[in-house]
Coordinates of N, CA, C and O in Angstrom, one line a residue:
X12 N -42.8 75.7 -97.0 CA -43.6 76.1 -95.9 C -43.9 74.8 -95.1 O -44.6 73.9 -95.6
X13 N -43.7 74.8 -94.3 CA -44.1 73.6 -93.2 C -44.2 74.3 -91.6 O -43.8 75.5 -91.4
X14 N -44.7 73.4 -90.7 CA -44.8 73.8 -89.4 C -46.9 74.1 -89.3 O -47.8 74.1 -90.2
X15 N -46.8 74.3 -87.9 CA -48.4 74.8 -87.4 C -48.1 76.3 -87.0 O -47.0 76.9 -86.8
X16 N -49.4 76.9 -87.0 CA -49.1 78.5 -87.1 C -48.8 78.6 -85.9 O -49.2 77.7 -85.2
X17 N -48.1 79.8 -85.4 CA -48.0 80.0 -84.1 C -48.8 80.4 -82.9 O -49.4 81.4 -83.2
X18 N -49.1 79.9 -81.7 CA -50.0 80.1 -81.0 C -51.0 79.2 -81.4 O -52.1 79.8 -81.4
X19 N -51.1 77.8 -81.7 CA -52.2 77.3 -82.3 C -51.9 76.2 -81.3 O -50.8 76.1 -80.8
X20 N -53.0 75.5 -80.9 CA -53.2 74.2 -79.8 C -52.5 73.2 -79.7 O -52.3 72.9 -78.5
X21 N -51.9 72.4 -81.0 CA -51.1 71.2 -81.4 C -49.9 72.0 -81.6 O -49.1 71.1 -81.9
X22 N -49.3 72.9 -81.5 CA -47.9 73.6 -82.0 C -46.8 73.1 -80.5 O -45.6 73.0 -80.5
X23 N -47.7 72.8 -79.2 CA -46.2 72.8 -78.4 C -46.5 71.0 -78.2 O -45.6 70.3 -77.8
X24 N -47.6 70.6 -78.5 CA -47.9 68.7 -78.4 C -46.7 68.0 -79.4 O -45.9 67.1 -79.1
X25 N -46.8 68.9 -80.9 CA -46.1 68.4 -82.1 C -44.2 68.7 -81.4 O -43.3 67.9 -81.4
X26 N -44.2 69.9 -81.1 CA -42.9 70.2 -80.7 C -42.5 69.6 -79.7 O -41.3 69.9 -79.6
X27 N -42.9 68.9 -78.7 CA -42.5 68.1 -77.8 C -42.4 66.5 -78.5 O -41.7 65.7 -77.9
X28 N -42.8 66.3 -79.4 CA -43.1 64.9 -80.1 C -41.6 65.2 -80.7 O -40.8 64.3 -80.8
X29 N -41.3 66.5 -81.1 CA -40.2 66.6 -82.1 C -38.8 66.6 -81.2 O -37.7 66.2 -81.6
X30 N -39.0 67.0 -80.2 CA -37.8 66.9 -79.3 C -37.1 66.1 -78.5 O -35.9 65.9 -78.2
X31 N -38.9 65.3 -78.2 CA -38.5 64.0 -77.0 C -37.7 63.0 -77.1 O -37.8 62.0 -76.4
X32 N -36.6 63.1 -78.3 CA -35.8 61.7 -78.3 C -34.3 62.7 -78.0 O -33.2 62.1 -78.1
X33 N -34.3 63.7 -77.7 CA -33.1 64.4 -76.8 C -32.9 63.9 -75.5 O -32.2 63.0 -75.3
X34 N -33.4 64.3 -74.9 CA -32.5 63.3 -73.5 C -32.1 61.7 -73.6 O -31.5 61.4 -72.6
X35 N -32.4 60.5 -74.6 CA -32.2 59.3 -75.1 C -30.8 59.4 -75.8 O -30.2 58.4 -76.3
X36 N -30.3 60.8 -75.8 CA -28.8 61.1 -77.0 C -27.4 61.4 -75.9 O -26.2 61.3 -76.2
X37 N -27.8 61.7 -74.9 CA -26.8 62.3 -73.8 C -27.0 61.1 -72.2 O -28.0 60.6 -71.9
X38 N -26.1 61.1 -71.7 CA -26.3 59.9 -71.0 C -25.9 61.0 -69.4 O -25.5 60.4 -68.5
X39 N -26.1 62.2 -69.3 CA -25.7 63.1 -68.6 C -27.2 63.9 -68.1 O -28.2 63.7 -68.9
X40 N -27.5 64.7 -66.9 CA -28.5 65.1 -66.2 C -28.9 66.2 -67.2 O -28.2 67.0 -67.7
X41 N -30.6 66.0 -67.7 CA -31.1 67.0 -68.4 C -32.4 67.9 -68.4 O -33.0 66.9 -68.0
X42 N -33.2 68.5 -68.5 CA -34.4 68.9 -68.4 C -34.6 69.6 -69.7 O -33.9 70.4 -70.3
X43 N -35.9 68.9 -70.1 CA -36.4 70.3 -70.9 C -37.6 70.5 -70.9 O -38.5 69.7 -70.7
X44 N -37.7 71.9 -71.0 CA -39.0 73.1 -70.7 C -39.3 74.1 -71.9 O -38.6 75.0 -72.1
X45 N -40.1 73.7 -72.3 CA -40.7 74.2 -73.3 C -39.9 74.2 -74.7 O -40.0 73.3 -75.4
X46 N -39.2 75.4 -75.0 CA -38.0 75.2 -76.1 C -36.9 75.3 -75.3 O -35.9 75.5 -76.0
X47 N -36.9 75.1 -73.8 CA -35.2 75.1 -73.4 C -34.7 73.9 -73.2 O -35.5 73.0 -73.2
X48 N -33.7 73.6 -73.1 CA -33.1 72.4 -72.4 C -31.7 72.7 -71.7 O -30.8 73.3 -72.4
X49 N -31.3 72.2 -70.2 CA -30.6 72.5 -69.4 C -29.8 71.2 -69.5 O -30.6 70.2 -69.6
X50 N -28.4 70.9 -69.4 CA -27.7 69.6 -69.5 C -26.8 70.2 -67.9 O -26.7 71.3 -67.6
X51 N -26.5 69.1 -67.3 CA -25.6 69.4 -66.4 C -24.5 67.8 -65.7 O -25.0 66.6 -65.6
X52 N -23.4 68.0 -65.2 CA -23.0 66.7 -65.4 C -21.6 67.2 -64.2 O -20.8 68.1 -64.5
X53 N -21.8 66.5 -63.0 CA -20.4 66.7 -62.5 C -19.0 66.5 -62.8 O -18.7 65.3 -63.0
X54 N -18.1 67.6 -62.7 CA -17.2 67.3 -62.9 C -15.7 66.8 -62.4 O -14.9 67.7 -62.1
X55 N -15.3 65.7 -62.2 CA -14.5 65.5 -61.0 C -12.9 65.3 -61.9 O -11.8 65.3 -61.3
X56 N -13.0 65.0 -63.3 CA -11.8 65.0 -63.6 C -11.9 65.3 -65.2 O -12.9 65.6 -65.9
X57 N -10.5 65.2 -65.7 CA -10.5 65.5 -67.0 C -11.7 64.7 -67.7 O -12.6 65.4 -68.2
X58 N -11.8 63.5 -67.8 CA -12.6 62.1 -68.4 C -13.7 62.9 -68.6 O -14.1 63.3 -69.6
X59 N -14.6 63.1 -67.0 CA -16.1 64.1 -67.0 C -15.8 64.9 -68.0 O -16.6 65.0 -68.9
X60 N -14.6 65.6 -68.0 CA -15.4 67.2 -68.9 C -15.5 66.7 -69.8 O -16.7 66.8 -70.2
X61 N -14.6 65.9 -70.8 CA -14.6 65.3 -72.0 C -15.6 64.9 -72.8 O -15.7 65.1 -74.0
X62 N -16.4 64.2 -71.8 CA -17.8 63.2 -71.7 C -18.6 64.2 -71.7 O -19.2 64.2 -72.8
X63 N -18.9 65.4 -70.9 CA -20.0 66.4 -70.9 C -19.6 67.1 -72.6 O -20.4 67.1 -73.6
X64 N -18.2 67.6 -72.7 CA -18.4 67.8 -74.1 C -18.7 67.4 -75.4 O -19.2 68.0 -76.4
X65 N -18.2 65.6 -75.2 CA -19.1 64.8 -76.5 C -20.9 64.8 -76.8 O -21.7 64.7 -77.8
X66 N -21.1 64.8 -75.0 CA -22.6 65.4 -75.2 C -23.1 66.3 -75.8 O -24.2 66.2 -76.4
X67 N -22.2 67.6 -75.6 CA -22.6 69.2 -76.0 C -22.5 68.4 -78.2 O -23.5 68.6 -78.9
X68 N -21.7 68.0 -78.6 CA -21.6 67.6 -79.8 C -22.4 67.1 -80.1 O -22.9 67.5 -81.1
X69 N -23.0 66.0 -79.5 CA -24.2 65.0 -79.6 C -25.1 66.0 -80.1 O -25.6 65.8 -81.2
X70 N -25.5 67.0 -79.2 CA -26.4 67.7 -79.3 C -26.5 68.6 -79.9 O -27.5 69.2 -79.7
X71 N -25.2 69.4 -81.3 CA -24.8 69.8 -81.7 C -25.4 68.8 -83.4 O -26.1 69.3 -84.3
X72 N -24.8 67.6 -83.4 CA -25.2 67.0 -84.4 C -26.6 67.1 -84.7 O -27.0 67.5 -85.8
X73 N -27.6 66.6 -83.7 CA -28.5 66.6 -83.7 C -29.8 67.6 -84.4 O -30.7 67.3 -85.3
X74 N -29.5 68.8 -83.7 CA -29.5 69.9 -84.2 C -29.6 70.0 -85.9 O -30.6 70.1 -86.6
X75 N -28.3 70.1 -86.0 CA -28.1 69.9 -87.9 C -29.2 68.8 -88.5 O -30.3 69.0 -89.1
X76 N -28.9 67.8 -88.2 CA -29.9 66.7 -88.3 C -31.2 66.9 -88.5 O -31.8 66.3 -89.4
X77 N -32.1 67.6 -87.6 CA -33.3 67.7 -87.0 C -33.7 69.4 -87.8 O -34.8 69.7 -87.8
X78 N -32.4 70.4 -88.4 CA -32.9 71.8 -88.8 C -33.6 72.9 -87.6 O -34.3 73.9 -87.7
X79 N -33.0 72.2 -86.7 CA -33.5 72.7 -85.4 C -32.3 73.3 -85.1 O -31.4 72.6 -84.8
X80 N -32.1 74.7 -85.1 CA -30.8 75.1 -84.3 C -31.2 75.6 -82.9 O -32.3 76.0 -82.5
X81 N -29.7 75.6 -82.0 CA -29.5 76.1 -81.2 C -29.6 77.7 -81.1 O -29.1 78.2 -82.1
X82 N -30.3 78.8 -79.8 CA -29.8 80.1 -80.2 C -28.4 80.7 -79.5 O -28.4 81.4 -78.4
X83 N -27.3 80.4 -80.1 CA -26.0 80.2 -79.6 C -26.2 81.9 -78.5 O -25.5 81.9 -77.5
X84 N -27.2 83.0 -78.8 CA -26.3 84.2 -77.9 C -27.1 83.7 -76.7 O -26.8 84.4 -75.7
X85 N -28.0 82.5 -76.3 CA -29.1 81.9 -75.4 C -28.3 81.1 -74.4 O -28.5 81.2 -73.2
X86 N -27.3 80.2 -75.1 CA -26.7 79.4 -74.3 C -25.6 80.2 -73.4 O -25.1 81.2 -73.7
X87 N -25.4 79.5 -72.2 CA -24.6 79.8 -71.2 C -24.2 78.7 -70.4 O -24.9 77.8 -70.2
X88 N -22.8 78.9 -69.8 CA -22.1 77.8 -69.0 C -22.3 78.6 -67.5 O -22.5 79.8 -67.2
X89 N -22.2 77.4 -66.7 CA -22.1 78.0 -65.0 C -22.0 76.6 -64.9 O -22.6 75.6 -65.3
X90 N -20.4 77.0 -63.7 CA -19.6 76.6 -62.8 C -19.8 76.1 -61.4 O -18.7 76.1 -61.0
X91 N -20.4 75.7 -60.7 CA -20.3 75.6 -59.3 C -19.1 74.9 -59.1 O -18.6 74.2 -60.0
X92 N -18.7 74.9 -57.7 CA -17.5 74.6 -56.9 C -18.0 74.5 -55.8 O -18.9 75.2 -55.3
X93 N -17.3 73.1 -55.0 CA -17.0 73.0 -54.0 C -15.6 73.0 -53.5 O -14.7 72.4 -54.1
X94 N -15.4 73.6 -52.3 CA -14.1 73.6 -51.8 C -13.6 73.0 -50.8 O -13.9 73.8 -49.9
X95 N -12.9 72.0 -50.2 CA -12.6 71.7 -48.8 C -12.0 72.4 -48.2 O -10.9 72.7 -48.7
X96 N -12.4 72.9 -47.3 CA -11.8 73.5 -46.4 C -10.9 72.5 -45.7 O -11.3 71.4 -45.5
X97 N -9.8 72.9 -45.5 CA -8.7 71.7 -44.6 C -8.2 73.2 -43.2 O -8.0 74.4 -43.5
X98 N -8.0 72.5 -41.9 CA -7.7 72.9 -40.7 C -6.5 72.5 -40.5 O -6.0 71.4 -40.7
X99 N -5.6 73.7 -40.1 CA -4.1 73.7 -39.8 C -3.9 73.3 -38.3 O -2.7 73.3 -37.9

């Protein structure tokens, strides 16, 4: 048994203490809010995606490391695009 009970005053101080060396693991754009964390990283060629995926590992390891899992049905990918329009 370990942890603070839930809804108790020190429970999101301690869990931010426990988290905050995540963005120091990924060298790519990140936020986190509360228990979420958003990563995002443009992609302009093979190399980027590569790089965004060794992150997603990083943070994968971590995880294991820390007993902290991910809630895999939580996570989600999204895409944006830009397109050039070219004039004939």
């Amino acid at each position: 048994m370990s942890g603070v009970p839930q809804g108790s005053v020190l429970g999101p101080l301690l869990f931010v203490l426990y988290v905050n060396d995540i963005p120091s693991l990924i060298h790519c754009k990140s936020k986190l809010f509360a228990v979420d964390i958003k990563v995002w990283q443009p992609i302009k060629n093979y190399g980027d995606n590569r790089q965004l995926q060794n992150y997603l590992h990083s943070l994968e390891h971590w995880s294991e490391k820390w007993l902290l899992k991910f809630n895999i049905e939580k996570c989600h990918k999204m895409s944006i695009g830009i397109y050039k329009c070219i004039k004939y």
